[in-house]
mmCIF file of C-alpha atoms in Angstrom:
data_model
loop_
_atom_site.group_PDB
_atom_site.id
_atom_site.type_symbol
_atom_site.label_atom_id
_atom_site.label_comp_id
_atom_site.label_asym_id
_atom_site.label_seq_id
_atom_site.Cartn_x
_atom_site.Cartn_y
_atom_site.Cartn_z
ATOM 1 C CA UNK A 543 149.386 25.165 76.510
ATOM 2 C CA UNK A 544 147.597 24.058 72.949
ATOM 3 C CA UNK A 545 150.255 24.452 70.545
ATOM 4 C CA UNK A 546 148.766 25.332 67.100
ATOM 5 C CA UNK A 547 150.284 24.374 63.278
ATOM 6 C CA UNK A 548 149.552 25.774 60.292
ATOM 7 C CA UNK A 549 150.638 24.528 56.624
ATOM 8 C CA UNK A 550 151.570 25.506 53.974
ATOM 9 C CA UNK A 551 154.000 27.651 55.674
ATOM 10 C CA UNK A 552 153.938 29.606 52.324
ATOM 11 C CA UNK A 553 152.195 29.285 49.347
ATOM 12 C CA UNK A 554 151.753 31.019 45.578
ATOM 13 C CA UNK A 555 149.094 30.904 44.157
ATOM 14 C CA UNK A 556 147.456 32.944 40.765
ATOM 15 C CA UNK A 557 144.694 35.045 40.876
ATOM 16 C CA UNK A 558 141.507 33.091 40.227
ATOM 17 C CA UNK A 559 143.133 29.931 42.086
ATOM 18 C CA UNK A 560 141.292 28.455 45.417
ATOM 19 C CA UNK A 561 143.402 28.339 47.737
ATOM 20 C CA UNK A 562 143.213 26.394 51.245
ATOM 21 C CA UNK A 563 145.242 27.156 54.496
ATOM 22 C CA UNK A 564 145.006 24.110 57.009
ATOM 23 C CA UNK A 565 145.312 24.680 60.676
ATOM 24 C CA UNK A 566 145.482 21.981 63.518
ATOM 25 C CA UNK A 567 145.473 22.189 67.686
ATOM 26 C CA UNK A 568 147.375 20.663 69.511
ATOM 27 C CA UNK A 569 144.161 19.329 71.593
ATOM 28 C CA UNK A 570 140.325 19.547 71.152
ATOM 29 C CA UNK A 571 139.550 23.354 70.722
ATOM 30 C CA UNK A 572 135.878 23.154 69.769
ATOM 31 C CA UNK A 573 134.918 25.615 67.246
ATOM 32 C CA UNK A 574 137.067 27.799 68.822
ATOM 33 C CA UNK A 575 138.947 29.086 65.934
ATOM 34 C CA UNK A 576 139.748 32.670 64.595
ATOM 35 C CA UNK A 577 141.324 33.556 61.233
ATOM 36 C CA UNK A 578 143.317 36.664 60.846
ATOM 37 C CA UNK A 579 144.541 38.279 57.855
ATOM 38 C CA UNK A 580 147.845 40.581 57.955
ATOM 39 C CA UNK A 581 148.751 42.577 55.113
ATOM 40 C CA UNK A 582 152.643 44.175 54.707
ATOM 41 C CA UNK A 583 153.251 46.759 57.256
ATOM 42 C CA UNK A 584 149.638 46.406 58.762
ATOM 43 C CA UNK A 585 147.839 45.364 61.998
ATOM 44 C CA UNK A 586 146.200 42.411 61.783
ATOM 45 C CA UNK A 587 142.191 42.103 60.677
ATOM 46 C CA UNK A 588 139.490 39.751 62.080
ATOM 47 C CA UNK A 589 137.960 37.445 59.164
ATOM 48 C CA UNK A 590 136.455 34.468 60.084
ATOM 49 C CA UNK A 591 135.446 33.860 63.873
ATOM 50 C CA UNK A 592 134.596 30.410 65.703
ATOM 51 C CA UNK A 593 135.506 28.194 62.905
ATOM 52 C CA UNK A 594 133.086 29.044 60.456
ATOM 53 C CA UNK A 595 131.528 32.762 60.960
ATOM 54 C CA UNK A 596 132.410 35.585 58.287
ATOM 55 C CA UNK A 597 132.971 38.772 60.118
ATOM 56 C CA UNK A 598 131.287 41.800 58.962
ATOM 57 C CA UNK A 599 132.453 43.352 56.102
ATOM 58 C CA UNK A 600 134.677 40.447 54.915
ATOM 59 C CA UNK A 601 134.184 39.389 51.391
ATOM 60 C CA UNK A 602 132.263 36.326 50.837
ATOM 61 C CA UNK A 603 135.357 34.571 48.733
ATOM 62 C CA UNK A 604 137.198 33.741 52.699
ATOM 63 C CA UNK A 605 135.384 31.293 54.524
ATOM 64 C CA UNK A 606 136.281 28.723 57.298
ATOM 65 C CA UNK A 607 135.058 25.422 58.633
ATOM 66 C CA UNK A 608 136.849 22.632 60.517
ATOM 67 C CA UNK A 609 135.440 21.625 64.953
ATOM 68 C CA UNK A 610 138.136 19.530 66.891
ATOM 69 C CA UNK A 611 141.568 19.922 66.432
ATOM 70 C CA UNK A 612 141.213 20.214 62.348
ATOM 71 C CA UNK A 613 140.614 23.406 60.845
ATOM 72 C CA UNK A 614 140.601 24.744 56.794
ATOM 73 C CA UNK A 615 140.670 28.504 55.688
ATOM 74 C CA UNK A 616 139.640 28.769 52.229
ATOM 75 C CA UNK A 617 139.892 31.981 49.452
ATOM 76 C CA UNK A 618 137.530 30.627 46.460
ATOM 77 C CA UNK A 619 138.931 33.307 43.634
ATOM 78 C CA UNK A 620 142.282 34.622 45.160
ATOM 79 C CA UNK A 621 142.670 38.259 44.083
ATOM 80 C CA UNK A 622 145.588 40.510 44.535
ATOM 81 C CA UNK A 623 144.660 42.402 47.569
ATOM 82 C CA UNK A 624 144.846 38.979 49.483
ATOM 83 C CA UNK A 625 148.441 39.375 49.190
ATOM 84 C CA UNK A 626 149.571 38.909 52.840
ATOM 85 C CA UNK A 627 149.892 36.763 55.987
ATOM 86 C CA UNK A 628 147.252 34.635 57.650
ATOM 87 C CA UNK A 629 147.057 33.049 61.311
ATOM 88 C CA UNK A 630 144.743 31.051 63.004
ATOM 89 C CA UNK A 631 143.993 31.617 66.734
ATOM 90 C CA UNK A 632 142.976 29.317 69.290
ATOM 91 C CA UNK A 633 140.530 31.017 71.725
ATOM 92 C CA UNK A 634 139.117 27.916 73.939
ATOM 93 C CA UNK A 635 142.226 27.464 76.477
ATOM 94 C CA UNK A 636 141.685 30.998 77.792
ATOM 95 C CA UNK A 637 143.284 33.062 78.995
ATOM 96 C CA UNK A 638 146.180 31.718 77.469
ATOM 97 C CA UNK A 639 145.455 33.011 73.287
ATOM 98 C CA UNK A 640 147.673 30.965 71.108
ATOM 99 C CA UNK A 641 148.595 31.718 67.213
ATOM 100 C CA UNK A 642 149.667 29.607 64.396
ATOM 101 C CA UNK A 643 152.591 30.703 62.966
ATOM 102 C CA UNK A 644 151.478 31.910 60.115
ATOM 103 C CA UNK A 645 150.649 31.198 56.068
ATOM 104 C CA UNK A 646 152.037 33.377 53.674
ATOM 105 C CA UNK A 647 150.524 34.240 50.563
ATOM 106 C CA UNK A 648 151.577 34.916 47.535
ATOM 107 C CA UNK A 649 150.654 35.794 43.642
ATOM 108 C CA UNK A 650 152.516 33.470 41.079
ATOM 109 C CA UNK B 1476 134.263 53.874 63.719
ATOM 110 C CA UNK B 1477 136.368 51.921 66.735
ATOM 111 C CA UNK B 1478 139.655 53.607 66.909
ATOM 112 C CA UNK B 1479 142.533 51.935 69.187
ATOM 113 C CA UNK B 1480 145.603 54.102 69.057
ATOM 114 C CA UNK B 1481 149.161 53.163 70.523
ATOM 115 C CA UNK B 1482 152.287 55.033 71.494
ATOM 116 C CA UNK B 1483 154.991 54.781 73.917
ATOM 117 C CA UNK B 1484 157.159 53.350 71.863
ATOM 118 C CA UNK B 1485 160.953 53.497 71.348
ATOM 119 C CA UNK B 1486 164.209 52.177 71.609
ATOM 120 C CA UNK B 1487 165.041 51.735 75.026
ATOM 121 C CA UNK B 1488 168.568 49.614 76.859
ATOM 122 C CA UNK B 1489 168.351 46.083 78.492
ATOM 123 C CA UNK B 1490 167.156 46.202 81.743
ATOM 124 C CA UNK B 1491 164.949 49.739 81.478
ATOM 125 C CA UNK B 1492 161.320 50.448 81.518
ATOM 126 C CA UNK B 1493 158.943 51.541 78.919
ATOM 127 C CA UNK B 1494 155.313 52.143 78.848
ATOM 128 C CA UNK B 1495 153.181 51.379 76.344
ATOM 129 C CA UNK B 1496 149.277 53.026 75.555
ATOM 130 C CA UNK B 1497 146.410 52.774 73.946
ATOM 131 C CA UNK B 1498 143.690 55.556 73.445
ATOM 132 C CA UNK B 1499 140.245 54.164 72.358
ATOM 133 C CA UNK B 1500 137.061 55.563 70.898
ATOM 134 C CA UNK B 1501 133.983 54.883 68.919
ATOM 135 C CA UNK B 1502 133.229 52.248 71.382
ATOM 136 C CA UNK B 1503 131.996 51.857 75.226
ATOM 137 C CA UNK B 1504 135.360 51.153 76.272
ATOM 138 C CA UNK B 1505 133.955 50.155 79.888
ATOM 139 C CA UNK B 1506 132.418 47.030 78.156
ATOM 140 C CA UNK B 1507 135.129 45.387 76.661
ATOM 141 C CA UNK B 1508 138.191 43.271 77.453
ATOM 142 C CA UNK B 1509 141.518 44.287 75.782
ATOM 143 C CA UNK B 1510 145.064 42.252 74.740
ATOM 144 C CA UNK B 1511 148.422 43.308 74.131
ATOM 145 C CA UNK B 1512 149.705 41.555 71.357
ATOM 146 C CA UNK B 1513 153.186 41.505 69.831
ATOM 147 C CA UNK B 1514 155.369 40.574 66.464
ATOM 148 C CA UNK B 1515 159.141 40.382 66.378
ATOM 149 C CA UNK B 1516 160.805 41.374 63.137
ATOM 150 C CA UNK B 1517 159.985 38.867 60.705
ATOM 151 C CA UNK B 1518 158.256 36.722 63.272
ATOM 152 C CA UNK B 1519 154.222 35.874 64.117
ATOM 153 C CA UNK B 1520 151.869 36.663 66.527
ATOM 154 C CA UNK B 1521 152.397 36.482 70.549
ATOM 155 C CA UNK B 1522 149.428 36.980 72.555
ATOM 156 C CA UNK B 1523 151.315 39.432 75.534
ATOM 157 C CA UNK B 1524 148.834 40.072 77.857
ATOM 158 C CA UNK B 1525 144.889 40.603 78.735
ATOM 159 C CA UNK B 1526 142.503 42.495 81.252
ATOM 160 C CA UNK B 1527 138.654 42.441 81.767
ATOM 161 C CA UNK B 1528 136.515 45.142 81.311
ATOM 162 C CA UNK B 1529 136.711 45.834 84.765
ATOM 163 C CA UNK B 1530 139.992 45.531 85.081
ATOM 164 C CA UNK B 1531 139.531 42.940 87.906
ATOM 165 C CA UNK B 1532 141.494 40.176 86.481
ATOM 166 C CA UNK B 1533 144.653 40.370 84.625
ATOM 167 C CA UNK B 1534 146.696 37.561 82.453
ATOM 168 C CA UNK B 1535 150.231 37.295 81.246
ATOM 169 C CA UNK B 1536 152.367 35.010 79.041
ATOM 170 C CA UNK B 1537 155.309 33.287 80.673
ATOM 171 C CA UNK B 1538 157.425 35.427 79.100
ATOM 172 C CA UNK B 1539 156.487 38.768 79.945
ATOM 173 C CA UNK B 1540 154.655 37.382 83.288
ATOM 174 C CA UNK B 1541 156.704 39.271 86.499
ATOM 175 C CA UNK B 1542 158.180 42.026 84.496
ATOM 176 C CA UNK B 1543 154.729 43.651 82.757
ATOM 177 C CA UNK B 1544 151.602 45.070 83.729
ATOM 178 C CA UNK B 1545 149.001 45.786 82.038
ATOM 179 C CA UNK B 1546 146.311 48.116 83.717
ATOM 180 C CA UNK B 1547 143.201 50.536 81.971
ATOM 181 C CA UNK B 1548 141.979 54.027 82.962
ATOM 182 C CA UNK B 1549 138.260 53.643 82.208
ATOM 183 C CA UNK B 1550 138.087 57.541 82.628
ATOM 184 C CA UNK B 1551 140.395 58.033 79.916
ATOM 185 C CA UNK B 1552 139.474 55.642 77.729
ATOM 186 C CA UNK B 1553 143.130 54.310 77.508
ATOM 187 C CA UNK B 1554 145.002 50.758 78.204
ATOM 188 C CA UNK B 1555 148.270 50.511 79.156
ATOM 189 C CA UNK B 1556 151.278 47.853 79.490
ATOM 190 C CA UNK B 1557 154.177 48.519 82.092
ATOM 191 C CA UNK B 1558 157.069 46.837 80.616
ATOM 192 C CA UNK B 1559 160.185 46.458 83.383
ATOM 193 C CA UNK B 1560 163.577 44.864 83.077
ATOM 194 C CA UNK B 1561 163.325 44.493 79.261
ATOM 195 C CA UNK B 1562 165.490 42.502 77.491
ATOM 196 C CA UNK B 1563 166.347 41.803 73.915
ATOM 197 C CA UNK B 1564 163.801 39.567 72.716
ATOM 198 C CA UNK B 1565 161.158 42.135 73.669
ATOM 199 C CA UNK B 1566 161.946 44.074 70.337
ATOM 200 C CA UNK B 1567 158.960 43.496 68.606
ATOM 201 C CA UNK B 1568 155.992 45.786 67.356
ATOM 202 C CA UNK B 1569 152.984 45.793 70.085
ATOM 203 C CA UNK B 1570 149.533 46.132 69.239
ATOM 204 C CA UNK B 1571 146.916 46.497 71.588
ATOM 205 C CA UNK B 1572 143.281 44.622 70.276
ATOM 206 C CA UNK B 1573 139.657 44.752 71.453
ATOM 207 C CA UNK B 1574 138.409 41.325 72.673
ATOM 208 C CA UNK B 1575 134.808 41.292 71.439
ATOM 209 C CA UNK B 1576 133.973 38.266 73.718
ATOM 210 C CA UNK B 1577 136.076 35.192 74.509
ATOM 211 C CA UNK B 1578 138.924 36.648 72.862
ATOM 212 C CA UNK B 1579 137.605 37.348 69.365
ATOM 213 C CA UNK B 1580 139.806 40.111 68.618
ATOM 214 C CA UNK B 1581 137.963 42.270 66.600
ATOM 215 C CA UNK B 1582 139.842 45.756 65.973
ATOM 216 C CA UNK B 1583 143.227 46.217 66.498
ATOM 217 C CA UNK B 1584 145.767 49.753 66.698
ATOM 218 C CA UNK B 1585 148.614 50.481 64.130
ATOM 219 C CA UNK B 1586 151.283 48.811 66.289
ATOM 220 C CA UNK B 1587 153.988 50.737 68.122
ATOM 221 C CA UNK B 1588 157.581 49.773 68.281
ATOM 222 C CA UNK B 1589 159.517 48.864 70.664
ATOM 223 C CA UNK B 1590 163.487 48.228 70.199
ATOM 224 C CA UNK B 1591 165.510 46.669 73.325
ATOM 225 C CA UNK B 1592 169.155 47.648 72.682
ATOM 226 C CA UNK B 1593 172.587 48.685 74.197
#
């Protein structure tokens, strides 16, 4: 199975900051890469798909890029709603889906 | 506005069964893949388990792989996961998620609960 790492494993940050999540496979996963954001007490929600591709909806200030087995998740102008949890997903060994374990985010 | 919506949950003993659904709508249900997806307390993400559209193929992690089953009424719009012989480190909250396409999951339910204990 492709065994995925994220880091920091938690991070605070102040609103305004940039901040950057780094994710890395375990093997060569293409641009098969999905970020996910989860908020306290909330399901999950899709942001970024395949690397690089903002999903609908999403606020320009998350983006994604990264192909391989190196990945970056980037908030340009943290704000307070980003207050939460984030995971990257591998989707290219299906049907085995595999998750990072998680960033958490902060505001200093 | 897609709507996934799980329940079944509860706190069940070691060794019972439990199952698990998930009503859908504001989508073509028929057209979509679905995964059962699950967080223990204070823990990340485990993909659980995933069916086809069709329903004609069916995947499972190692860990749940023997003792669930997940299976979809197209007629009722609903997904399901049979969970047998459940043990302690099942406790977790399960959401069920849409795959878009190669398993993009692109709206997820509220998460039901599920607590193993004697």
């Amino acid at each position: 199975d492709i065994q995925m790492t994220q880091s920091p494993s938690s991070l605070s940050a102040s609103v305004g900051d940039r901040v950057t999540i780094t994710c890395q496979a375990s093997q060569d996963i293409s641009n098969y890469l999905n970020w996910y954001q989860q908020k306290p007490g909330k399901a999950p929600n899709l942001l970024i798909y395949d690397a690089s591709n903002l999903e609908t909806g999403v606020p320009s200030r998350f983006s994604g890029s990264g192909f391989g087995t190196h990945f970056t998740f980037t908030i340009s102008s943290l704000q307070p709603e980003d207050i939460g949890t984030y995971y990257c997903q591998q989707h290219d060994n299906l049907p085995r889906v595999t998750f990072g374990p998680g960033t958490k985010v902060d505001i200093k | 506005q897609v709507q996934l919506v799980e329940s079944g949950g509860g706190v069940v003993q070691p060794g019972r069964s439990l199952r698990l659904s998930c009503a859908a709508s504001g989508l073509t249900f028929t057209s979509h893949g679905f995964h059962w997806v699950r967080q223990a307390p204070g823990k990340g993400l485990e993909w659980v388990a995933d069916i086809w559209y069709d329903g004609s193929q069916k995947y499972y992690a190692d860990s749940v792989k023997g003792r669930f089953t997940i299976s979809r009424d197209n007629s009722k719009n609903t997904l399901y996961l049979q969970m047998n012989s459940l043990r302690a480190e099942d406790t977790a909250v399960y959401y069920c998620a849409r795959d878009r396409a190669r398993a993009v999951l692109d709206s997820w339910g509220q998460g039901t609960p599920v607590t193993v204990s004697s």
